[in-house]
Short mmCIF file of C-alpha atoms in Angstrom, two decimals:
data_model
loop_
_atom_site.label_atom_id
_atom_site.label_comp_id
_atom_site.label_asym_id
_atom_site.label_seq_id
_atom_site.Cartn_x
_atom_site.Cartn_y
_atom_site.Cartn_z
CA UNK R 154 78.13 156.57 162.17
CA UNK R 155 81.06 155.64 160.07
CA UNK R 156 82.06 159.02 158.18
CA UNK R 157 82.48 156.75 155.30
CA UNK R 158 78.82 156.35 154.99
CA UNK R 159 77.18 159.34 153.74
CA UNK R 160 73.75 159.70 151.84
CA UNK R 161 74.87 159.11 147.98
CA UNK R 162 73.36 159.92 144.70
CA UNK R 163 72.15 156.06 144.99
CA UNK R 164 71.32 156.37 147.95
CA UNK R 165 68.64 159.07 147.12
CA UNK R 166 67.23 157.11 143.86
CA UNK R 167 66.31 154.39 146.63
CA UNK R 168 64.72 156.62 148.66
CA UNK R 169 62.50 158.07 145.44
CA UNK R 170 61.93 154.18 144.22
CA UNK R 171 61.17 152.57 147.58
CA UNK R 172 57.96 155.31 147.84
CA UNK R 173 56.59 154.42 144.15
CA UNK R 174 53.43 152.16 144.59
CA UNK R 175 53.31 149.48 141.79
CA UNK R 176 51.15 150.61 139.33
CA UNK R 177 50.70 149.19 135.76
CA UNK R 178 54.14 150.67 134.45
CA UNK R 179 56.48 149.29 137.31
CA UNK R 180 54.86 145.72 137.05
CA UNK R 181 55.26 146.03 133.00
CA UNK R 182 58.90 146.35 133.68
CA UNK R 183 58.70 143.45 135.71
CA UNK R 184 56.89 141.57 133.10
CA UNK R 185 59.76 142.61 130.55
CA UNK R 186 62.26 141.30 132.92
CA UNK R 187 60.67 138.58 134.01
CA UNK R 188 60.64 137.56 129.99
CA UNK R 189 64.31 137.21 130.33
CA UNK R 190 64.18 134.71 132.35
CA UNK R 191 60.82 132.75 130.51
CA UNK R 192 63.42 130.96 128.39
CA UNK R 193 66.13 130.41 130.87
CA UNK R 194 64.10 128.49 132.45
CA UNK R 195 62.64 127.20 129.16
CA UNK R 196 66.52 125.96 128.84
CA UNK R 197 66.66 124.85 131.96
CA UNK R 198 63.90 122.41 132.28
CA UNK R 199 64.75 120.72 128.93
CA UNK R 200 66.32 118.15 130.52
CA UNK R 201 63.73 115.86 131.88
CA UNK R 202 61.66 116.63 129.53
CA UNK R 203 63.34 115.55 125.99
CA UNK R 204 65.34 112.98 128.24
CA UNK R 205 63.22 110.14 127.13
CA UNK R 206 63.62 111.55 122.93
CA UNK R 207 67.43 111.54 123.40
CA UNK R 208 66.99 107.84 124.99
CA UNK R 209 65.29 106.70 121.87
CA UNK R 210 67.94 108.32 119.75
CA UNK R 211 70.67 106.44 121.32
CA UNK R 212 72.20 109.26 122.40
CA UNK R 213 72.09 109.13 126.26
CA UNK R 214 71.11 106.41 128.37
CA UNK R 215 69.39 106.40 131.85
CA UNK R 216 72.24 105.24 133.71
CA UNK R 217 76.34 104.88 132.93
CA UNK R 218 78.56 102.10 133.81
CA UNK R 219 80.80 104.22 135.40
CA UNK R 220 80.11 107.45 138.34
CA UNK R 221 80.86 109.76 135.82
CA UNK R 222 80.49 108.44 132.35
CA UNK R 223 79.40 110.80 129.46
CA UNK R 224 77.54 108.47 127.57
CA UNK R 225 74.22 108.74 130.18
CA UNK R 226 71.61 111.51 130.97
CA UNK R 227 73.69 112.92 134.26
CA UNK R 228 76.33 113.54 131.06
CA UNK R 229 74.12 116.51 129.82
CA UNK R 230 72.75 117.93 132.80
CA UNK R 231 76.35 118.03 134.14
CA UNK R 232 77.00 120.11 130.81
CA UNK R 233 74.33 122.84 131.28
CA UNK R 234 75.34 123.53 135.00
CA UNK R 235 79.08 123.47 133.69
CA UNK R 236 77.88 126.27 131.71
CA UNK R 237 76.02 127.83 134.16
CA UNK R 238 78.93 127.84 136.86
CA UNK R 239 81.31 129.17 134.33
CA UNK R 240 78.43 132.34 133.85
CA UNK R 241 77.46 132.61 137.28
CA UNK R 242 81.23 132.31 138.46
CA UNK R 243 82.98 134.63 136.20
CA UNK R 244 80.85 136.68 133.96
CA UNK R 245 78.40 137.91 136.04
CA UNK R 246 80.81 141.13 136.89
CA UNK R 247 80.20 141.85 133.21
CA UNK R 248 76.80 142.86 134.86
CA UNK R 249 78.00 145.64 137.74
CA UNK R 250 80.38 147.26 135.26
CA UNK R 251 78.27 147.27 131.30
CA UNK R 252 74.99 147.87 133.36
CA UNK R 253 71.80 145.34 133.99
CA UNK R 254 70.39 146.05 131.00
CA UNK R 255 73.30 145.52 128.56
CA UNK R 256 74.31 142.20 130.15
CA UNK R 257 70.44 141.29 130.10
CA UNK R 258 70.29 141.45 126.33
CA UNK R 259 73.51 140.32 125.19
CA UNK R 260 73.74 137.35 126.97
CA UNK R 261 69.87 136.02 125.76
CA UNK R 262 71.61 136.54 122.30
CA UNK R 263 74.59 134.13 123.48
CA UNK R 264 71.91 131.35 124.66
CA UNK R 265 70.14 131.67 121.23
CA UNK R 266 72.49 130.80 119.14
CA UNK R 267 73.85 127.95 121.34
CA UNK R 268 70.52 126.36 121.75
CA UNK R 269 70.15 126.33 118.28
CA UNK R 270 73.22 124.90 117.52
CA UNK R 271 72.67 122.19 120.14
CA UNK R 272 69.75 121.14 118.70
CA UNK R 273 71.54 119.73 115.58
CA UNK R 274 73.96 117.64 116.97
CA UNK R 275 73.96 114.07 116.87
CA UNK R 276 76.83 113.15 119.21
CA UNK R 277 76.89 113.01 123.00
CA UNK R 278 80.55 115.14 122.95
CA UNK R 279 78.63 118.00 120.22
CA UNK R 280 75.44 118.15 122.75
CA UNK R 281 77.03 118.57 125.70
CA UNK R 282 79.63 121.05 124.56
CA UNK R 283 76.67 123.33 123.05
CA UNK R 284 74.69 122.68 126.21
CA UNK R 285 77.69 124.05 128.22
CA UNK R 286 78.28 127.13 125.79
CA UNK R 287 74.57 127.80 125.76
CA UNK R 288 74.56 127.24 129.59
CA UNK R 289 77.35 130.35 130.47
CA UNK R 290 75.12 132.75 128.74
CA UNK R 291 71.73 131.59 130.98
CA UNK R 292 73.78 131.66 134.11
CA UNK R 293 74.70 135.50 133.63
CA UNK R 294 70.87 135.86 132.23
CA UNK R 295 69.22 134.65 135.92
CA UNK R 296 71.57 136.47 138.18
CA UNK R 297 71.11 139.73 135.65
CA UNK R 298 67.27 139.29 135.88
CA UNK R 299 67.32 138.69 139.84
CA UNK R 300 69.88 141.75 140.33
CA UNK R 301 68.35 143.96 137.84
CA UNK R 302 64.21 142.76 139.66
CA UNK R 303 65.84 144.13 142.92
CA UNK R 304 66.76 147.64 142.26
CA UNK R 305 63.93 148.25 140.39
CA UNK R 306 61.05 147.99 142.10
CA UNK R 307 59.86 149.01 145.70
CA UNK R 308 61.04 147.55 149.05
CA UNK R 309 57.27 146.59 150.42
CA UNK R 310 56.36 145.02 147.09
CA UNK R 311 60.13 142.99 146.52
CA UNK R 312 58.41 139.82 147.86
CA UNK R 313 55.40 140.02 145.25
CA UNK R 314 57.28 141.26 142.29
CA UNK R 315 59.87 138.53 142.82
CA UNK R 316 56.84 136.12 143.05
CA UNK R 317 55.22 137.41 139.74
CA UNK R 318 58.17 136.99 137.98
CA UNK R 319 58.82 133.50 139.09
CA UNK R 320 55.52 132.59 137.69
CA UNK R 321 55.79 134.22 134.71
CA UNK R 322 59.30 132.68 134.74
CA UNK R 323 57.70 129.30 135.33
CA UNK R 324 55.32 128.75 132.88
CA UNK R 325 57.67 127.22 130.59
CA UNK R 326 57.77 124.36 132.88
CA UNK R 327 54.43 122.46 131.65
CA UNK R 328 54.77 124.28 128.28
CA UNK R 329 57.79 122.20 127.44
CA UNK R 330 56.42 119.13 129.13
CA UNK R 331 53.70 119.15 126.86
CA UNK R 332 55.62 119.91 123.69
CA UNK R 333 57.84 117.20 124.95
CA UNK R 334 54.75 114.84 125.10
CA UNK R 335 53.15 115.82 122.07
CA UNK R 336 56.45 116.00 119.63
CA UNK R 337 58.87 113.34 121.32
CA UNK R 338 57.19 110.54 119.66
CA UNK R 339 57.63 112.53 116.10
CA UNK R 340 59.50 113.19 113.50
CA UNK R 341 58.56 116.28 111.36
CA UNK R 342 60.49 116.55 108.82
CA UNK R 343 62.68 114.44 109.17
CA UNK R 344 63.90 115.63 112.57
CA UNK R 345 63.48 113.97 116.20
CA UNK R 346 60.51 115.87 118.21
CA UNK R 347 63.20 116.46 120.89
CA UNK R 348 64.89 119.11 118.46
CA UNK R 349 62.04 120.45 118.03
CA UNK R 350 61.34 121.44 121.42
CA UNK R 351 65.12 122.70 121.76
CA UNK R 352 64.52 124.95 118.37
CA UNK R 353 61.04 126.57 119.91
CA UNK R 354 62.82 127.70 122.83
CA UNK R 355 65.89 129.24 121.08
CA UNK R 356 63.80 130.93 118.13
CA UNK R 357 61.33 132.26 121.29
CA UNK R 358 64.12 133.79 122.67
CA UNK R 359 64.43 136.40 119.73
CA UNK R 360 61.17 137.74 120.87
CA UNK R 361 62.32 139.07 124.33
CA UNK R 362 65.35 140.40 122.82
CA UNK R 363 63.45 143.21 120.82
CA UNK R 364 60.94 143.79 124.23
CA UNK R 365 64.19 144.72 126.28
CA UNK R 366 63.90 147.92 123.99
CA UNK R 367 61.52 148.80 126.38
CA UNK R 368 63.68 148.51 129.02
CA UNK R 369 65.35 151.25 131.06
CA UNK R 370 68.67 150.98 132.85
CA UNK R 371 68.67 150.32 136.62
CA UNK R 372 69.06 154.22 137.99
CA UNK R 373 70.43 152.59 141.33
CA UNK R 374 73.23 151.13 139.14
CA UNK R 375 73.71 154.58 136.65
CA UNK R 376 74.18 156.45 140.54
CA UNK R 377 76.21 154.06 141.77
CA UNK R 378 78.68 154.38 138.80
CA UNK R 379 78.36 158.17 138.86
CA UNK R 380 76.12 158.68 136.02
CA UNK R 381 73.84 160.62 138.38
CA UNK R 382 72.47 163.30 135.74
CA UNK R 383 70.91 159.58 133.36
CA UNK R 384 69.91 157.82 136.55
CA UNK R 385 68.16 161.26 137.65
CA UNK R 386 66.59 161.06 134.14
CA UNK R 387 65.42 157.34 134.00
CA UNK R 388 64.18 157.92 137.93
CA UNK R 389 62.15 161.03 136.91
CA UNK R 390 60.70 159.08 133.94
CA UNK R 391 59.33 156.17 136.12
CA UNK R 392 58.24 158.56 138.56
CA UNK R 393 56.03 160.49 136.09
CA UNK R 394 54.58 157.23 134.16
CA UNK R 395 53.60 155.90 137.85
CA UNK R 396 52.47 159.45 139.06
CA UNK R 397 50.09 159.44 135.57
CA UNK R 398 48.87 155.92 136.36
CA UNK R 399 48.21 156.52 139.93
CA UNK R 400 46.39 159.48 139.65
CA UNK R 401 47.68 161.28 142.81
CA UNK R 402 50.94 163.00 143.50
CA UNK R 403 53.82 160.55 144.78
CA UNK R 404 54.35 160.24 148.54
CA UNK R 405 58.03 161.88 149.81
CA UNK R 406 60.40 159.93 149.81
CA UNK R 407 61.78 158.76 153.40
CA UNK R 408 64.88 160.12 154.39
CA UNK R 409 68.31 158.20 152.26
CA UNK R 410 69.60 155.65 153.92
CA UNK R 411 73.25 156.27 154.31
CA UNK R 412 76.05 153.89 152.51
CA UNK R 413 79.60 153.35 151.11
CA UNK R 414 79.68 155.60 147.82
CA UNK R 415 83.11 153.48 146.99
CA UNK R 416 83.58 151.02 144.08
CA UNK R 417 82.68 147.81 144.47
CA UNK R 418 85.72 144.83 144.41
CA UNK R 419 84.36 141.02 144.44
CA UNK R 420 86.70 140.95 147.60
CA UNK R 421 84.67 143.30 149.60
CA UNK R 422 82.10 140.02 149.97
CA UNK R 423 84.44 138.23 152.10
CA UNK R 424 85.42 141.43 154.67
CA UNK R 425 83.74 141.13 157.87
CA UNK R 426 81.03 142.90 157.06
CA UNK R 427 79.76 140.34 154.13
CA UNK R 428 81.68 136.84 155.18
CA UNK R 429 79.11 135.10 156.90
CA UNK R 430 76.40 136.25 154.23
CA UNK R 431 78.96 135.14 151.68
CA UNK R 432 79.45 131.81 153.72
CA UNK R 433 75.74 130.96 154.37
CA UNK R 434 74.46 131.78 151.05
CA UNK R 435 77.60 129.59 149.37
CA UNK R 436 76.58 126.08 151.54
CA UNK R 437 73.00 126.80 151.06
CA UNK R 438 73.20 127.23 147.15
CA UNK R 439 75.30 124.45 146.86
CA UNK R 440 73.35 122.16 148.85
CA UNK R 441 69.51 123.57 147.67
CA UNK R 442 69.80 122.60 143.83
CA UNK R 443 70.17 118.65 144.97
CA UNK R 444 66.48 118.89 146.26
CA UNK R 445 65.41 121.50 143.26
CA UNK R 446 66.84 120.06 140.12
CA UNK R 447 67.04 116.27 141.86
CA UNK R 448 63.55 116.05 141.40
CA UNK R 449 62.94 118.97 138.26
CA UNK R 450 65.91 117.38 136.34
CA UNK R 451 64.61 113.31 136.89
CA UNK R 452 60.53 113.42 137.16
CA UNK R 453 60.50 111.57 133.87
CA UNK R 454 63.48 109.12 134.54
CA UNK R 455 62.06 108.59 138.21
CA UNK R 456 58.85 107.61 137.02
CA UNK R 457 59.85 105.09 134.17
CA UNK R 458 62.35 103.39 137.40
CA UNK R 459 58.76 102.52 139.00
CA UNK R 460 58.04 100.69 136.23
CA UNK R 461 55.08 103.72 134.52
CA UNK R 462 55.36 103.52 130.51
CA UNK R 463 57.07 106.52 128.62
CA UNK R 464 53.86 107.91 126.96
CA UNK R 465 52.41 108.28 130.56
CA UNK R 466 55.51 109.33 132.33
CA UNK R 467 55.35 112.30 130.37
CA UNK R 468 51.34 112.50 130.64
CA UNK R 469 51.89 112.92 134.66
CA UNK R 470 54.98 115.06 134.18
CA UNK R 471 52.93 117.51 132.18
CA UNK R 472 50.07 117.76 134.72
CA UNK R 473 52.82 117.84 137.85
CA UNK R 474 54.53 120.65 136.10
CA UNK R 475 51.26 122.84 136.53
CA UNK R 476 52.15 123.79 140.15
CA UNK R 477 55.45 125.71 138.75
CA UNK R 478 53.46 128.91 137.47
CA UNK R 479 50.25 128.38 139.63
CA UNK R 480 52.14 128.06 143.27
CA UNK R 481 54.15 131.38 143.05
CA UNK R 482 50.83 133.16 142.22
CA UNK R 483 48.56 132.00 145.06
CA UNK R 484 52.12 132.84 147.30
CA UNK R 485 51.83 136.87 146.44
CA UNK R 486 48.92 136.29 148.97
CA UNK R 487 51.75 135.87 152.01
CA UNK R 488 55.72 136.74 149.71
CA UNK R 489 55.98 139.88 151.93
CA UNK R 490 54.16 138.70 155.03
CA UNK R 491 56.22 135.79 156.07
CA UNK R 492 59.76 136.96 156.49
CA UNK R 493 62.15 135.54 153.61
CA UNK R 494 64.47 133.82 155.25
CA UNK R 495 61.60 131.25 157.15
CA UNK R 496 60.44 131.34 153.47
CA UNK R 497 63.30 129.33 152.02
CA UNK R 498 63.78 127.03 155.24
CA UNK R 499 59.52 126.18 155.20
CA UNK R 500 60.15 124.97 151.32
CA UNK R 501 63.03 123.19 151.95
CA UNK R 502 61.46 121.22 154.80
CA UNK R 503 58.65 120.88 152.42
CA UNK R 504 60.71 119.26 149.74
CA UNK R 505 62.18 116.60 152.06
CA UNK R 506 59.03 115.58 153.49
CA UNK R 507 57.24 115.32 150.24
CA UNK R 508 60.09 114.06 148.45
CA UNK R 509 59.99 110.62 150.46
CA UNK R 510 56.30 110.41 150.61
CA UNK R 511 56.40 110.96 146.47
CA UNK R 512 59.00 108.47 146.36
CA UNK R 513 57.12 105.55 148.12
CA UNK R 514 53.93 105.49 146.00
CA UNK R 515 53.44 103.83 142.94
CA UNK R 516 49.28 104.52 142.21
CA UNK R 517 49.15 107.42 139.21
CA UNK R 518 46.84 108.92 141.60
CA UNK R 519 49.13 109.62 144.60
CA UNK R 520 52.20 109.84 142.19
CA UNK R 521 50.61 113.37 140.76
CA UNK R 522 49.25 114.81 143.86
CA UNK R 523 52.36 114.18 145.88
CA UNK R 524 54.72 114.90 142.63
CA UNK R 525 52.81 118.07 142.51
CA UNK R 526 52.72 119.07 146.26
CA UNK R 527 56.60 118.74 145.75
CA UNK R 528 56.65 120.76 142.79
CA UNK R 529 55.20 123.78 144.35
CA UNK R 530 57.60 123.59 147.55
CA UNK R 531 60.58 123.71 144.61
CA UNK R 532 58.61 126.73 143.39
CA UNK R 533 58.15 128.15 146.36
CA UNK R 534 62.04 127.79 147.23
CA UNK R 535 62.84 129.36 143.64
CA UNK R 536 61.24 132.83 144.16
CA UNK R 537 62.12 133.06 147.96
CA UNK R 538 65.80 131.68 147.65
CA UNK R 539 66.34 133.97 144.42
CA UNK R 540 64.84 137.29 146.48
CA UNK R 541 66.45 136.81 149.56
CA UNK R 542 70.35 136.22 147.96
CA UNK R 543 69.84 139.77 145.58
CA UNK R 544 68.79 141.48 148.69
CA UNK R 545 72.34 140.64 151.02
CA UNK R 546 74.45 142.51 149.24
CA UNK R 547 75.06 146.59 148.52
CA UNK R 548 74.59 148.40 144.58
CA UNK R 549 78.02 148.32 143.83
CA UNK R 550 78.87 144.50 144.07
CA UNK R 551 75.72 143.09 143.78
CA UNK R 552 75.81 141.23 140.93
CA UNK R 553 78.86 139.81 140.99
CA UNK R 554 78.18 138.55 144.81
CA UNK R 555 75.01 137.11 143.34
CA UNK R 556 77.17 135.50 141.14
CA UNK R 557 79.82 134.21 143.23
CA UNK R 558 77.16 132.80 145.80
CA UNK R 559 74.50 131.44 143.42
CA UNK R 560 77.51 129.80 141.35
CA UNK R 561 77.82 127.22 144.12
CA UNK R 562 74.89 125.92 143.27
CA UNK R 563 75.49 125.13 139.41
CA UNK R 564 78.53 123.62 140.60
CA UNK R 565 77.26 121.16 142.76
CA UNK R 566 74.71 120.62 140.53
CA UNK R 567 77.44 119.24 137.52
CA UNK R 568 77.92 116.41 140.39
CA UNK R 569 74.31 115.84 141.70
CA UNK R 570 73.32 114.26 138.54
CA UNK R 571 76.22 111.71 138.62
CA UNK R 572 75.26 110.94 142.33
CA UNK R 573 71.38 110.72 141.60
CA UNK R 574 71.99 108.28 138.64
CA UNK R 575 74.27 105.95 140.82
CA UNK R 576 72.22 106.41 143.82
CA UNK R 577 69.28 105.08 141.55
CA UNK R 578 70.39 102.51 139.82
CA UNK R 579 71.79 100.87 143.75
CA UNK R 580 68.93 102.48 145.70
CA UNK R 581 66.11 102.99 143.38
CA UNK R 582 63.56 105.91 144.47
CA UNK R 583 63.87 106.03 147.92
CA UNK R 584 67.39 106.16 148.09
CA UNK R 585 67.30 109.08 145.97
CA UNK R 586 64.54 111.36 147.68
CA UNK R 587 66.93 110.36 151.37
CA UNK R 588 69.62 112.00 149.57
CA UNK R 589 67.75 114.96 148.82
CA UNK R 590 66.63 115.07 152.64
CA UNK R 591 69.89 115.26 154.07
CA UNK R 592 70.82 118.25 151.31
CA UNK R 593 67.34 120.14 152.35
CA UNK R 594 68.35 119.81 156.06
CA UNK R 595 71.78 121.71 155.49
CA UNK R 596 70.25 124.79 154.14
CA UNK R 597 67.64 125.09 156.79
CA UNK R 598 69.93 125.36 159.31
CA UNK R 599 72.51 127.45 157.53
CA UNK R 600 69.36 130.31 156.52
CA UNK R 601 67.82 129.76 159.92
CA UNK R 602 70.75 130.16 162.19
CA UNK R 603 72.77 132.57 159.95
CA UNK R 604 70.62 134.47 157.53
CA UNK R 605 69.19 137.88 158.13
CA UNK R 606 65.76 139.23 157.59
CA UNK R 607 65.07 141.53 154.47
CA UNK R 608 61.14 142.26 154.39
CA UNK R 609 60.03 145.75 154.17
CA UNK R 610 64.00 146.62 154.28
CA UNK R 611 65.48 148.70 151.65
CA UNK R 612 68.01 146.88 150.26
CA UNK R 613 70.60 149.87 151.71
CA UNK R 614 69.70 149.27 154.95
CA UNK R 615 70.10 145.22 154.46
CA UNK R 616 73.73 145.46 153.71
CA UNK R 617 75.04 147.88 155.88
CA UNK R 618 76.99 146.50 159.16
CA UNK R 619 74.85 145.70 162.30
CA UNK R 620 76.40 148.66 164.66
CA UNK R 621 75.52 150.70 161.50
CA UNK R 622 72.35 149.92 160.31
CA UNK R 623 71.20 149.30 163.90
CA UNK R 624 69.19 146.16 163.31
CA UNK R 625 69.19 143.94 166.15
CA UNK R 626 67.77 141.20 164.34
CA UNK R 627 70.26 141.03 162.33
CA UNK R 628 73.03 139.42 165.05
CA UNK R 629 74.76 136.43 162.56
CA UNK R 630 77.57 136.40 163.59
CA UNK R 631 79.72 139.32 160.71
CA UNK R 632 76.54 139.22 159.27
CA UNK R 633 76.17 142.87 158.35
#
């Protein structure tokens, strides 16, 4: 063994976490974390929804005369994933060197105010700057929440707990259909019912910033930066709350899996060890969003193309949006059974197939089962896809790897609308849902043939080398 790799402070916390069974104070932090994300997503899913308010205000239109005009809808969703490349890009570091939990708070503050802002500005140029602004501080927000999920709860439960939280994480989906449906076609007092739904979701957010008090700070992070005597405190505190709650003394912890106690550097993701992990996970970020947020992003504008009226087309997006919160909870059932990596290639194949079938019906009827059979493959791809990248990569870079991969995928994403809207106005649906296709099939086969497992690993063990960690499974090639 490399006599670089020795077991480290960290090392040990993961060996005391891994043993902890989940009991009701581990899955209330996940609940608290998960609430970080509630109105990310919230944020997120905006789009299609208020899309046809902002129509009626004359403030976007469905299509542009030009590929990338700023006057249409692809305008603002280009915005937010501006925004959240510029977060996911370049601020997520903020996260491995202030600490998960700092970065967590601070940066649901940052989308607060921006969202709020946003919501009283009458231009196209003053929406989409606040969209971008308010779009940096959700892109450090998700990878905080996925990095800060991973190194707090156990290895055998990871697939679960990252379920769980993309249900709770979900349920803003038909929530802000529905206040899209019910307060588009109003006014109160004086203001557009699109506003209103921006305003809910950036007051909201307030809420979850007093919970994080709750919070503690990732031990695995406080050993890693050499805090050991806090991250021995916050570990003992979890272990005693779970010990309580269980009722029985805790198992021993399995022997510490050795690793680098170094400092992490951003450029330690493209040494041998992490290039082909860096590589895969780039393409298939950058090419997964076309199918997740090409449908997510234009349910509304797709339907009203096939001709459905406005009032309904938000009627059907609200019942569709169901399967967002109600899919990852019927998947805990098989999220650590089914290795992760078949996970995100078995939604993506799912996407393409029902993508083209949704896209070739016109009855209400098949429109929401098929619209909702490809909303829970998109779900499905969220929670597996956002597990499997926060498990490649070691303590000390994580989230800034996280960042750097899962940027690729906001920056395609400033593009995809552009694409979508010109591929819809000179192809109409089906040319559209063959577009996603040929993005789905590029991630299969750059998770299938290059991505490594991760169930019932510690995450340790995951990212040390092959002739190290003496997994022959994992044999991509510089895979680690």
């Amino acid at each position: 063994m490399d006599a670089t790799l020795i077991a480290t402070p960290a090392a040990e916390i993961t060996a005391r976490l891994d043993r902890l069974p989940m009991t009701r104070h581990m899955w209330m932090l996940v609940l608290l974390i998960s609430l970080g994300g509630w109105f990310d997503t919230y944020a997120i899913f905006l789009t299609g929804s208020i899309a046809p308010g902002m129509f009626a205000d004359k403030i976007f239109t469905p299509t542009t005369v030009s590929l990338f005009g700023f006057t249409g809808l692809a305008s603002f969703i280009a915005a937010l994933f501006t925004g959240l490349f510029i977060g996911t890009m370049f601020f997520t570091q903020a996260a491995d060197r202030f600490g998960r939990r700092t970065v967590f708070t601070y940066s649901l503050v940052w989308y607060c105010v921006a969202t709020l802002v946003m919501a009283f500005q009458y231009t196209p140029g003053g929406v989409n700057l606040w969209r971008l602004i308010a779009g940096i501080g959700i892109g450090v927000e998700l990878v905080t929440v996925d990095t800060f999920l991973s190194e707090l709860v156990p290895k055998r439960a990871r697939g679960r707990v990252f379920a769980i939280q993309q249900s709770i994480g979900f349920i803003p989906v038909p929530l802000v259909a529905l206040l899209a449906w019910l307060l588009n076609p109003t006014a109160p007092f004086g203001l557009s019912g699109w506003r209103w739904v921006v305003i809910i979701g950036s007051v909201g957010a307030i809420i979850v910033w007093l919970a994080r008090l709750k919070l503690p700070e990732s031990p695995r992070w406080l050993a890693q930066q050499g805090r050991v005597e806090e991250a021995d405190r916050v570990m003992s505190a979890i272990e005693a709350k779970v010990a309580a709650e269980s009722g029985r003394p805790l198992p021993s912890p399995e022997p510490p899996v050795a690793e680098d106690p170094r400092k992490g550097r951003l450029a330690e993701i493209f040494n041998p060890t992490y290039r082909s992990r860096t590589i895969m996970l780039s393409v298939a970020n950058f090419f997964q969003t076309i199918g997740f947020y090409g449908f997510a992003n234009w349910v509304p504008t797709l339907l009203i193309a096939k001709g459905i009226h406005v009032s309904q087309t938000l009627e059907y997006s609200f019942i569709i949006a169901f399967a967002y919160p109600l899919f990852p909870l019927l998947s805990t059932l098989f999220a650590d059974r089914i290795e992760r990596k078949w996970q995100v290639c078995l939604s993506c194949i799912g996407i393409a197939i029902f993508g083209i079938a949704f896209s070739l019906q016109t009855a209400a009827g098949p429109l929401i089962i098929i619209g909702t059979l490809q909303t829970m493959m998109n779900a499905w791809l969220s929670f597996s896809a956002h597990n499997y990248q926060a498990e490649l990569f070691p303590t000390r870079v994580r989230a800034r790897a996280v960042g750097f991969v899962y940027s690729w995928s906001r920056f395609s994403t400033i593009f995809t609308g552009f694409f979508i809207a010109a591929i819809l106005q000179r192809f109409g649906v089906p040319g559209v849902f063959m577009f996603v296709a040929s993005a789905m099939a590029v991630v299969v086969i750059s998770i299938a043939l290059f991505g490594p497992r991760t169930n019932h690993r510690s995450l340790e063990e995951i990212s040390r080398p092959v002739t190290q960690a003496g997994a022959p499974q994992d044999r991509a090639p510089q895979a680690g």
